[in-house]
Coordinates of C-alpha atoms and ligand atoms in Angstrom, one line a residue:
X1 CA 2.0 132.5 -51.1
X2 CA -0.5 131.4 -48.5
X3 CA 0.7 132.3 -45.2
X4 CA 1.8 134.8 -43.7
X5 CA 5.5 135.1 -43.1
X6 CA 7.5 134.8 -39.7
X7 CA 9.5 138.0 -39.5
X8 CA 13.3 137.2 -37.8
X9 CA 16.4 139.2 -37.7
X10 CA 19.6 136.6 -38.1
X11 CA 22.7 137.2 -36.4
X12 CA 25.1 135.7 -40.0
X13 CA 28.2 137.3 -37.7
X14 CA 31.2 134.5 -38.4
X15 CA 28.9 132.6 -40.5
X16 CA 29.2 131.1 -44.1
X17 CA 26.8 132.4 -46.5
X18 CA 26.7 131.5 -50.2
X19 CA 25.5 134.1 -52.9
X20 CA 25.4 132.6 -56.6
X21 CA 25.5 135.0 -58.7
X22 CA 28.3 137.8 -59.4
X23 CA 26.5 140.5 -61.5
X24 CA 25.0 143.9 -59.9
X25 CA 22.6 141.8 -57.6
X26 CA 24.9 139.6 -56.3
X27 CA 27.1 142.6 -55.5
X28 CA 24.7 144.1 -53.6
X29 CA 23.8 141.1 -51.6
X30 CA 27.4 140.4 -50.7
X31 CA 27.5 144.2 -49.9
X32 CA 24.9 143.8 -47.3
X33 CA 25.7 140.3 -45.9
X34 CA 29.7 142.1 -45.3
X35 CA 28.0 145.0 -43.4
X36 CA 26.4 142.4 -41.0
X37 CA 30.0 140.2 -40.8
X38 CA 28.8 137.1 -42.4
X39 CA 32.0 135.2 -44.2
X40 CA 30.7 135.6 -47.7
X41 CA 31.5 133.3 -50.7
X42 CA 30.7 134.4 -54.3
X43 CA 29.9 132.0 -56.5
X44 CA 30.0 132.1 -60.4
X45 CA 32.1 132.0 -63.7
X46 CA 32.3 136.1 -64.0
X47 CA 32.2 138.4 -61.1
X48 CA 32.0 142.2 -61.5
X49 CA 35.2 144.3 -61.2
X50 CA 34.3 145.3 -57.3
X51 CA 33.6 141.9 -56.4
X52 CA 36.9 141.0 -57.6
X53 CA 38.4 143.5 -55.9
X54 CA 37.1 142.4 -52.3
X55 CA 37.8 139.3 -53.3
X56 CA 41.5 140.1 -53.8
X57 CA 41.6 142.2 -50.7
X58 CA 40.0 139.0 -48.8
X59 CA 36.6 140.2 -48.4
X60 CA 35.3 137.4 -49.9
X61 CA 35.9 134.3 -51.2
X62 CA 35.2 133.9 -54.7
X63 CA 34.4 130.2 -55.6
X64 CA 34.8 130.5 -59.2
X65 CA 33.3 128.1 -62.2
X66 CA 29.5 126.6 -62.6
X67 CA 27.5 125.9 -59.6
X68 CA 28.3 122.7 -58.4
X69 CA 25.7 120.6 -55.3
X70 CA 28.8 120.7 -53.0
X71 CA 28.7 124.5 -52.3
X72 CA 25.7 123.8 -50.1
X73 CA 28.0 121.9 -47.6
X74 CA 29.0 124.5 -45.6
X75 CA 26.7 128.1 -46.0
X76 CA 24.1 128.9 -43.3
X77 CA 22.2 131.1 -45.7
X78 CA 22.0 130.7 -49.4
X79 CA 21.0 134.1 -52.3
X80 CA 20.8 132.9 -55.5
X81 CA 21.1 135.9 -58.1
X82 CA 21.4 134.3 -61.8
X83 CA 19.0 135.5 -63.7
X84 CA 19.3 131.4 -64.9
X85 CA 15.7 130.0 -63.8
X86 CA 16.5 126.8 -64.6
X87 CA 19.6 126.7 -61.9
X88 CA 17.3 128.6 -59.6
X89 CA 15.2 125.6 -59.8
X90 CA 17.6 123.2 -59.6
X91 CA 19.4 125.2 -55.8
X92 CA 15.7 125.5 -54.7
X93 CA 15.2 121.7 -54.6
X94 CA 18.4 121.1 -53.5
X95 CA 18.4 123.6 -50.8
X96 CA 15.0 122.5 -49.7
X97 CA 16.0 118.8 -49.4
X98 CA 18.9 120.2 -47.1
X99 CA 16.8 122.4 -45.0
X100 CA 18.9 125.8 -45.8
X101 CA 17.2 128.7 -45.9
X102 CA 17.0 130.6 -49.9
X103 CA 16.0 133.4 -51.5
X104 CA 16.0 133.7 -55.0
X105 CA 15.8 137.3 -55.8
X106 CA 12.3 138.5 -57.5
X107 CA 10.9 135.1 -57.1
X108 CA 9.0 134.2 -54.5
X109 CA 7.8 131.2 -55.1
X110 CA 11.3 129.9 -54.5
X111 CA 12.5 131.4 -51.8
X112 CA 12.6 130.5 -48.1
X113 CA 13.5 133.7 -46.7
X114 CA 12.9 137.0 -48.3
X115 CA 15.4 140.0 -47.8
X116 CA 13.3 142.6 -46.2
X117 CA 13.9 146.6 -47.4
X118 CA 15.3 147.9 -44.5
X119 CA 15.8 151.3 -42.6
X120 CA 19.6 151.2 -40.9
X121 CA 19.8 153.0 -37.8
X122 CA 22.3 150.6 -36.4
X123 CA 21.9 149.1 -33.9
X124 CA 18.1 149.9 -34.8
X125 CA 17.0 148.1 -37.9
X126 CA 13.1 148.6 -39.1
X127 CA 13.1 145.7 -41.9
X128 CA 9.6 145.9 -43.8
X129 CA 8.5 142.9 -46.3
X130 CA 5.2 142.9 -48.8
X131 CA 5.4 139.0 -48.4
X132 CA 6.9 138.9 -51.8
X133 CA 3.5 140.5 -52.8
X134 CA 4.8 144.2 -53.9
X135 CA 8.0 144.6 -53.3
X136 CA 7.7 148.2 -54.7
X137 CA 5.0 149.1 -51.9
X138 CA 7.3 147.9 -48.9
X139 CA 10.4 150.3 -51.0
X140 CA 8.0 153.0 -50.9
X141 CA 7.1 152.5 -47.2
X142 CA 11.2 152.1 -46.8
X143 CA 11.6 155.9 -47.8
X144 CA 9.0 157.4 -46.6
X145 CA 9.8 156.3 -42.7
X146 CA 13.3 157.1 -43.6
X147 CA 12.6 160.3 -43.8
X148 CA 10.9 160.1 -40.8
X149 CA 13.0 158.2 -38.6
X150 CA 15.3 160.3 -36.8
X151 CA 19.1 159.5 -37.6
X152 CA 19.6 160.3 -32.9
X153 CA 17.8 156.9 -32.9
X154 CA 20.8 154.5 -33.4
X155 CA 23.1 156.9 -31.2
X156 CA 20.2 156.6 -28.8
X157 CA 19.8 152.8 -28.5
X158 CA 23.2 152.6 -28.0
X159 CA 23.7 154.4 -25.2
X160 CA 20.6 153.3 -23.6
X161 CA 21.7 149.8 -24.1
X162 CA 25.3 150.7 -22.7
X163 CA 23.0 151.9 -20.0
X164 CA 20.8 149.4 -19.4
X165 CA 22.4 146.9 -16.7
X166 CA 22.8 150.1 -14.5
X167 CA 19.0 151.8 -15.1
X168 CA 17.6 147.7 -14.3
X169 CA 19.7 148.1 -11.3
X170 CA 18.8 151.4 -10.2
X171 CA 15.1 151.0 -11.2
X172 CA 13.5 147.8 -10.6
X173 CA 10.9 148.3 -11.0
X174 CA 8.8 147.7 -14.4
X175 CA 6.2 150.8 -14.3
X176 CA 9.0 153.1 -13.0
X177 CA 11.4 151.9 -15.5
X178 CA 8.9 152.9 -18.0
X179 CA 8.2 156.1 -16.4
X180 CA 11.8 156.7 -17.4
X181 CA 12.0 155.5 -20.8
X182 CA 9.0 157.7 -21.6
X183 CA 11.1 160.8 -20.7
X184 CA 14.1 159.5 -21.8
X185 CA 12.9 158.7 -25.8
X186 CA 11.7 162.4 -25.6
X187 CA 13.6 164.6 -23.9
X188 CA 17.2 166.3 -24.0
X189 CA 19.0 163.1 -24.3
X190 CA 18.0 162.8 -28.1
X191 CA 18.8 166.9 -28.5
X192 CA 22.1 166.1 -26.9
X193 CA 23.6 163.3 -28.9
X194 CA 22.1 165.2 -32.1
X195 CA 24.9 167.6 -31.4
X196 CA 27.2 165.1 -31.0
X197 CA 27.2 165.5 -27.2
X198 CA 27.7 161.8 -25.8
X199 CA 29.2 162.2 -22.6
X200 CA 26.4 165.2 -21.5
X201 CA 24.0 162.9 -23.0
X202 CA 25.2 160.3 -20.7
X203 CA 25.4 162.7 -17.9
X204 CA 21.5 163.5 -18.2
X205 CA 20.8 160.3 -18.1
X206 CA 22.0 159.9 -14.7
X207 CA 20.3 162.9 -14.1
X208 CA 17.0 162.0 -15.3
X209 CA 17.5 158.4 -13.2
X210 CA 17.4 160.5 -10.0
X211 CA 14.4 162.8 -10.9
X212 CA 12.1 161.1 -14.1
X213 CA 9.3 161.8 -11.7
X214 CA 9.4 165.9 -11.8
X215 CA 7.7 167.8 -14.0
X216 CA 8.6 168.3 -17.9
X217 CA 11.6 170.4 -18.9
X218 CA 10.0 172.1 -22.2
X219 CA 12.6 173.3 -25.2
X220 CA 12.3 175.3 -28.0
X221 CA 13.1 174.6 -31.4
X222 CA 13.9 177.3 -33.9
X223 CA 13.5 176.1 -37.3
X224 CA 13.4 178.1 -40.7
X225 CA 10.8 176.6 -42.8
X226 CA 12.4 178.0 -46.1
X227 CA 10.6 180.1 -48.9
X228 CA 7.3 178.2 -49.1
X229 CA 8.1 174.9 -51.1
X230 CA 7.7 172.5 -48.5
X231 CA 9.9 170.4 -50.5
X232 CA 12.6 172.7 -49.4
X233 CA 12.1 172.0 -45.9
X234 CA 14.9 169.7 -44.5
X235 CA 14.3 166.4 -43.1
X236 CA 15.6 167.5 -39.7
X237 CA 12.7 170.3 -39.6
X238 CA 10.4 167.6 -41.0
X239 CA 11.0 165.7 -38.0
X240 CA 10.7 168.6 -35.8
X241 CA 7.3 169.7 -37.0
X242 CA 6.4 165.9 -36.0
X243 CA 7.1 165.9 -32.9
X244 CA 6.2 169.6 -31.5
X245 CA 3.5 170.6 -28.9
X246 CA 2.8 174.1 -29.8
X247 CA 4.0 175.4 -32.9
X248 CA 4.4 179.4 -33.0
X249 CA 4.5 180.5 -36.9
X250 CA 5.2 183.6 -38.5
X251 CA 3.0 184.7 -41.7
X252 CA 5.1 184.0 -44.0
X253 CA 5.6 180.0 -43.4
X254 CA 3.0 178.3 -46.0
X255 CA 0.0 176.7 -45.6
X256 CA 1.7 173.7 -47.3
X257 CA 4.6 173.5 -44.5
X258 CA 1.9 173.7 -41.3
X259 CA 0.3 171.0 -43.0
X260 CA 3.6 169.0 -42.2
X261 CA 2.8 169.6 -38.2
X262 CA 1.8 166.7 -35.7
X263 CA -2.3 166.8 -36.3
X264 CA -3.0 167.4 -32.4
X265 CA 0.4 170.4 -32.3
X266 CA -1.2 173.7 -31.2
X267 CA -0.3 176.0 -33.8
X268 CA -0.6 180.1 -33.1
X269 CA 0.3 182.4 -35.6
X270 CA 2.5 184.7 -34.5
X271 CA 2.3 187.6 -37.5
X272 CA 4.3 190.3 -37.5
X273 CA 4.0 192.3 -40.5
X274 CA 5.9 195.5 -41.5
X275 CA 4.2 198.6 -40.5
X276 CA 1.5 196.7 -39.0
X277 CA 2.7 194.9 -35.8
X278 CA 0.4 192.7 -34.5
X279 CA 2.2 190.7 -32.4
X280 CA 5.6 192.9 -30.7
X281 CA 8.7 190.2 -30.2
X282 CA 8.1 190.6 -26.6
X283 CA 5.1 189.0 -26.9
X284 CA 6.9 186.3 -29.0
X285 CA 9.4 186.3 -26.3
X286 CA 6.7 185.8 -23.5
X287 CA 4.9 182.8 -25.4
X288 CA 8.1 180.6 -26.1
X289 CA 8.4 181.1 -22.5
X290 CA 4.9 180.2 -21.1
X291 CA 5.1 177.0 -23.5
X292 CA 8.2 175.6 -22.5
X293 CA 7.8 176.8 -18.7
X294 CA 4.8 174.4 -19.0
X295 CA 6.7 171.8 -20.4
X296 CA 6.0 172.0 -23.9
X297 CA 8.0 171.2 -26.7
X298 CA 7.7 174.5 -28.9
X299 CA 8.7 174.8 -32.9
X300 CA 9.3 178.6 -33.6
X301 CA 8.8 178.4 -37.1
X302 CA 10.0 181.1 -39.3
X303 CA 10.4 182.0 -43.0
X304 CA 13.4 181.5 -44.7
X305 CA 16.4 180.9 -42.5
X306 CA 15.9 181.7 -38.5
X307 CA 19.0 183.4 -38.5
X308 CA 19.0 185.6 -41.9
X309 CA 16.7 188.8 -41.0
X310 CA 14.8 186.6 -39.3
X311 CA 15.8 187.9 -35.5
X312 CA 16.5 184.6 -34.6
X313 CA 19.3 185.7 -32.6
X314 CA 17.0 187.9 -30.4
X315 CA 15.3 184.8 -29.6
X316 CA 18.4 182.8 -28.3
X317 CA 19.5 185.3 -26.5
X318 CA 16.2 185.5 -24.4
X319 CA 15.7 181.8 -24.1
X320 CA 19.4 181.3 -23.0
X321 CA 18.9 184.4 -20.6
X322 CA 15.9 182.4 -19.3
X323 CA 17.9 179.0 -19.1
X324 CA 15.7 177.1 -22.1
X325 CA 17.3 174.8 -23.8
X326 CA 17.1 175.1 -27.7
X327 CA 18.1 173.9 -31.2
X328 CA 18.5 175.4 -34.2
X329 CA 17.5 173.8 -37.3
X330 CA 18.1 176.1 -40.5
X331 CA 16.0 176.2 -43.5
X332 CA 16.6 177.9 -47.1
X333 CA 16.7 181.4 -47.0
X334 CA 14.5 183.7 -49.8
X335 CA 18.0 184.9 -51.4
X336 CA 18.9 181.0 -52.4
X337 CA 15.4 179.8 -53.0
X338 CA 14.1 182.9 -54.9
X339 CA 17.8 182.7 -57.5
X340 CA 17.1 179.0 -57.7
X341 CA 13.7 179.1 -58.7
X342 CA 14.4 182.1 -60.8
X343 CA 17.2 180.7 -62.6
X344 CA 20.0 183.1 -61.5
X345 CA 23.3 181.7 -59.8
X346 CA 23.9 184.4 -56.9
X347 CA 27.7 183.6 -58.0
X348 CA 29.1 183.1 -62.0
X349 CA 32.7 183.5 -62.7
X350 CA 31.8 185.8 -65.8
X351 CA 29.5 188.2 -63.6
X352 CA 29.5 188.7 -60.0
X353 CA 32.5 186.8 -57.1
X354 CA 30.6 188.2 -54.6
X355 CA 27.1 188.2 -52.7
X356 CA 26.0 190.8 -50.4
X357 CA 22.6 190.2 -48.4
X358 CA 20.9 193.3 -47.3
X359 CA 17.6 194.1 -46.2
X360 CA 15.8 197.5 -46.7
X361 CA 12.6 197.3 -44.5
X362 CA 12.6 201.3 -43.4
X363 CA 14.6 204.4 -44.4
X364 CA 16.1 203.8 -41.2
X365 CA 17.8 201.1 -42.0
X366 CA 18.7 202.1 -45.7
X367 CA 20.1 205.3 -44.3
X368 CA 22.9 203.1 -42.7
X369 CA 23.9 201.3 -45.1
X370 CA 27.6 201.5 -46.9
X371 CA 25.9 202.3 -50.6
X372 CA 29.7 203.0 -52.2
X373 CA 30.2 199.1 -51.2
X374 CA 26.8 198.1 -52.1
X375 CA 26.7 200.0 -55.6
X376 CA 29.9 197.9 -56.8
X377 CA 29.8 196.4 -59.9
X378 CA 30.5 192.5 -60.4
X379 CA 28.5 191.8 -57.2
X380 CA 25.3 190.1 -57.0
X381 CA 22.9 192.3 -54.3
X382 CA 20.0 190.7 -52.8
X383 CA 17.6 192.7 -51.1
X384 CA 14.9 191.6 -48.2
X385 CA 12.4 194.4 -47.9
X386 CA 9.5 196.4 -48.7
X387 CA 8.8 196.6 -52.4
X388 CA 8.1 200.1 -51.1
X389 CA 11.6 201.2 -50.5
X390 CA 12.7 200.8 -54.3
X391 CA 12.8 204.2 -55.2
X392 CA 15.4 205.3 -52.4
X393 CA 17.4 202.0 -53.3
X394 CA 17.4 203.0 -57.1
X395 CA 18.6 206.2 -56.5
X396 CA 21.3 205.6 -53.9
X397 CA 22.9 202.7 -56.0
X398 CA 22.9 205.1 -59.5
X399 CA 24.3 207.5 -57.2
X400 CA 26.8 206.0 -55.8
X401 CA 27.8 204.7 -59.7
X402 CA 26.0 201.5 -60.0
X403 CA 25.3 201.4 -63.4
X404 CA 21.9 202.2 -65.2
X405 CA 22.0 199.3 -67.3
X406 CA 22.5 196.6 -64.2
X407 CA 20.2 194.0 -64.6
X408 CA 17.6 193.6 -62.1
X409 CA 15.4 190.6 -61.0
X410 CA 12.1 190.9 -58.8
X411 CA 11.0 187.7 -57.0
X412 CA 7.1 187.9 -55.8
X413 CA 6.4 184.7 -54.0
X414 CA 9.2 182.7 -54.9
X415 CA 9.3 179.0 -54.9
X416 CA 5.4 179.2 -54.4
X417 CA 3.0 178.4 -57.2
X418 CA 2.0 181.8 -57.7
X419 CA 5.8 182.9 -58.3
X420 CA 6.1 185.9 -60.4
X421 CA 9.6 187.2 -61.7
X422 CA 10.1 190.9 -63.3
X423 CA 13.0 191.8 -64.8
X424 CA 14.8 194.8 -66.2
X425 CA 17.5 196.7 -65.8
X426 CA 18.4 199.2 -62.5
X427 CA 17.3 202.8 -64.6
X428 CA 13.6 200.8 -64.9
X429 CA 13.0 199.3 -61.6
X430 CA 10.5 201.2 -60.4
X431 CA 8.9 201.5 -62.8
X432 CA 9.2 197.8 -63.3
X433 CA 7.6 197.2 -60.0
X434 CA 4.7 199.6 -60.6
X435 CA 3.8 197.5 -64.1
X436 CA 3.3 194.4 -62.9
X437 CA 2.2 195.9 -59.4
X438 CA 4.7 193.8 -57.2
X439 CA 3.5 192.5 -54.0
X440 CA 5.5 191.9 -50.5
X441 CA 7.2 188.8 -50.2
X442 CA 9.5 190.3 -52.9
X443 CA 13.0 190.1 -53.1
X444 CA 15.2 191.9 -55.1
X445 CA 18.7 190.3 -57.3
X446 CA 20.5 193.1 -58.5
X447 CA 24.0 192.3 -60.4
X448 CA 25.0 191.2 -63.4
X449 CA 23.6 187.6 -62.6
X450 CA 20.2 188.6 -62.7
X451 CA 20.3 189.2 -66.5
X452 CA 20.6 185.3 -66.8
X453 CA 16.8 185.0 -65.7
X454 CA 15.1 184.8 -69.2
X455 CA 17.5 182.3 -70.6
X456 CA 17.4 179.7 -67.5
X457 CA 14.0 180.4 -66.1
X458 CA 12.9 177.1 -65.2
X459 CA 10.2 177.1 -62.7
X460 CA 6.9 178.6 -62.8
X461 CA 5.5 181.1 -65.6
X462 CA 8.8 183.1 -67.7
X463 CA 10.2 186.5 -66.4
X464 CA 8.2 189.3 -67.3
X465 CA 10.2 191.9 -68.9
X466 CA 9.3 195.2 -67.3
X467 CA 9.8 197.9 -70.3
X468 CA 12.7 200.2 -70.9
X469 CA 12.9 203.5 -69.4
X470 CA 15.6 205.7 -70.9
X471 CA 17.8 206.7 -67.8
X472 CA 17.3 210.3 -68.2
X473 CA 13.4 210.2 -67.6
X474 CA 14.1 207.6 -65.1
X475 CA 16.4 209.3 -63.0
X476 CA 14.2 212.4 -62.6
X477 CA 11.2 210.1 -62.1
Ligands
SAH501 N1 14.2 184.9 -42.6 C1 13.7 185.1 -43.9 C2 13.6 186.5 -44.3 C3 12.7 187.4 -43.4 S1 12.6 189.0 -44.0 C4 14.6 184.3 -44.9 O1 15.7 183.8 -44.5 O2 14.2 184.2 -46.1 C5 11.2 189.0 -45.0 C6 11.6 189.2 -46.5 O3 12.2 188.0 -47.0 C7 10.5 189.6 -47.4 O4 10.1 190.9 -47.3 C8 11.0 189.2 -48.7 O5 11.9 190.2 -49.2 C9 11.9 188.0 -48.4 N2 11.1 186.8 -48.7 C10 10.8 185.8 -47.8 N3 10.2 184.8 -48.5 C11 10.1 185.1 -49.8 C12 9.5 184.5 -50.9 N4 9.0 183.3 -50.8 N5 9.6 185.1 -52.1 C13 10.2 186.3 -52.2 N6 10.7 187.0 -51.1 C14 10.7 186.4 -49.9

């Protein structure tokens, strides 16, 4: 192909278009042409068993038998999808001599118009084309922005173009009108219709009509960034870490999900770690504040899930108190990623019906916890904490009658690279963590579960069996 192509969007709405061809392809063509309203007609000898079935329900039409030169009389648009290159041939010349537009799937040479892979944010459509020259380029550029490409865009042009005789009216004015847009394709308007919100969206809108001129109204974002896999972070906090100003992170987000940020975000660790404060939540408090007072759209990124252990609540409640709006955008919290990556379901009909979340940073908050509950068998227990707090833990479940012989599983780093798992059974614990000198993050899978580890391990280097203690040396240990 020489030149370059002329890229066009066609309305087909009410309009014939032929597709020869009723195998997979042609399905999938007529698929797309129905989605856009064209009146499609199938042609061939054989069509597949959904084809038939629109064409029952009066979907289609299905012109059936060989091709024949009078089924060019009345489409717009012809796809030819045979697989037959010699009948491809034969439409191409035909179709060329009556000036309609072809395209012969996966041949180029033969087509007029080629069907672009396209990102569907209706009424927003990004169509991308290789020129026929790698189709398998333009299908990896297709998934890559759709992962980028917020879904709030098609919600968003509609109600800007529901909007738009009234803002031309209102504004005049080109460079003011743009002055609006700007805020508008960034601000609460998107947040709004996100959450399903369509009238307040609308309602801002006016709002921002009157005042687009004011200063910025920051926001803050609260997003869990998961375990560490950045391939666990969702594609909403994908987004979000695209489009933030200031990015406050606590230490245990990885290096490989900051990489994810907009290259000019400001990004300011925020570490708090046990024992050793170095920021207070005050100060956390006081910088999501000062960042958004300023107009700033700030990501408060933190490990895990925001809202499991992660005082995410805290933070609402002071940003609500201080009247900044907010989203929350959830990630995968240790206890999910850490059984995943380990290999143990947190739930098995044979085992455990029941999962219990806990989190033993301090005596303090061991001391208050319901250990006759906790120490029930057929449960699985996941514990957030200080690998230092084991011994206390050990001895209040064997206490309270959990038996010796529970299996355990230690998570160091889970989902990460350096992921180590130790297993063993509750008597050994300790001692387990002590041989294979565990290191904070850890978390702890205690139940019946965790002895599933060392048969459906997966991920990383296999569990490392801690050895047996008898219980009688252990309990006295
Ligand atoms: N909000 C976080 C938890 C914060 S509490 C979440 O939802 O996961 C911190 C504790 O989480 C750590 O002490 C550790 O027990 C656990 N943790 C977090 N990430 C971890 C990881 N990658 N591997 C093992 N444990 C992890």
């Amino acid at each position: 192909m020489s030149s370059k192509l002329y890229p066009l969007f066609a309305n087909v709405s009410g309009r014939p278009v032929l597709v020869v061809g009723g195998g997979g392809v042609g399905e999938r063509k007529a698929a797309s042409l129905l989605e856009s309203g064209a009146v499609v007609t199938v042609g061939a000898p054989e069509i597949t068993p959904t084809l038939r079935q629109w064409a029952e329900a009066g979907r289609i039409r299905w012109r059936q038998g060989r091709f024949d030169d009078d089924w060019l009389d009345e489409p717009w648009l012809v796809i030819a999808a045979t697989g037959d290159a010699d009948l491809h041939a034969r439409i191409a010349a035909l179709a060329q001599s009556r000036r309609l537009w072809l395209n012969v799937v996966d041949d180029t040479e033969r087509s007029s118009f080629h069907v672009p892979a396209v990102i569907d944010r209706a009424p927003v459509t990004v169509a991308i084309s290789s020129g026929g020259h790698a189709p398998m380029l333009a299908r990896l550029l297709r998934e890559r922005l759709e992962l980028l490409i917020d879904p709030v865009t098609g919600p968003l042009a509609t109600l800007l173009g529901d909007m738009r005789a009234g803002i031309r009216r209102k504004l005049p004015d080109m460079a003011a009108r743009r002055r609006f847009y700007d805020r508008a394709l960034s601000g609460p308007i998107q947040s709004l219709l996100r959450r399903g919100q369509r009238a307040l969206a609308e309602a801002a809108t006016e709002r921002l009509l009157e005042s687009f001129d004011a200063p910025l109204q920051g926001s803050v974002i609260l997003l869990g960034a998961g375990p560490g896999d950045p391939g666990l972070l969702t594609l909403r906090g994908l987004r979000a870490l695209n489009e933030a100003d200031v990015i406050l992170y606590d230490r245990l987000v990885s290096r490989e999900v900051l990489a994810l940020a907009r290259r000019d975000a400001e990004c300011v660790e925020v570490a708090k770690q046990a024992g050793n404060h170095h920021t207070t939540q005050e100060q956390i408090h006081a910088l999501m504040l000062q960042h958004a007072r300023a107009g700033r759209r700030v990501l408060r990124l933190k490990g895990g899930d925001p809202f499991v252990f992660g005082r995410g609540g805290e933070e609402l409640e002071f940003l609500r108190a201080h009247d900044i709006p907010y989203e929350v955008v959830p990630g995968i919290t240790a206890a999910l990623a850490c059984a995943a990556y380990a290999g143990i379901p947190l739930t098995h009909r044979d085992h455990a019906q029941s999962v219990r979340l806990v989190t033993a940073h301090c005596q303090g908050s061991l001391d208050t916890l319901d250990w006759r509950a906790l120490a029930q068998e057929r449960q699985t227990l996941v514990v957030y904490m200080g690998t230092s707090e084991l011994a206390v833990l050990r001895e209040h479940l064997l206490a309270h009658g959990r038996a010796a012989s529970t299996p355990f599983a230690l998570v160091e780093n889970g989902s990460r690279p350096e992921q180590r798992v130790v297993v063993g059974t509750l008597d050994g614990l300790v001692k387990g963590a002590e041989q294979y000198a565990v290191r904070s993050p850890a978390l702890l899978i205690l139940g019946e579960v965790a002895g599933l580890a060392s048969s459906l391990a997966w991920f990383g280097r296999p569990p490392l069996a801690s050895s047996a203690v008898s219980p009688v040396t252990a309990l006295t240990a």
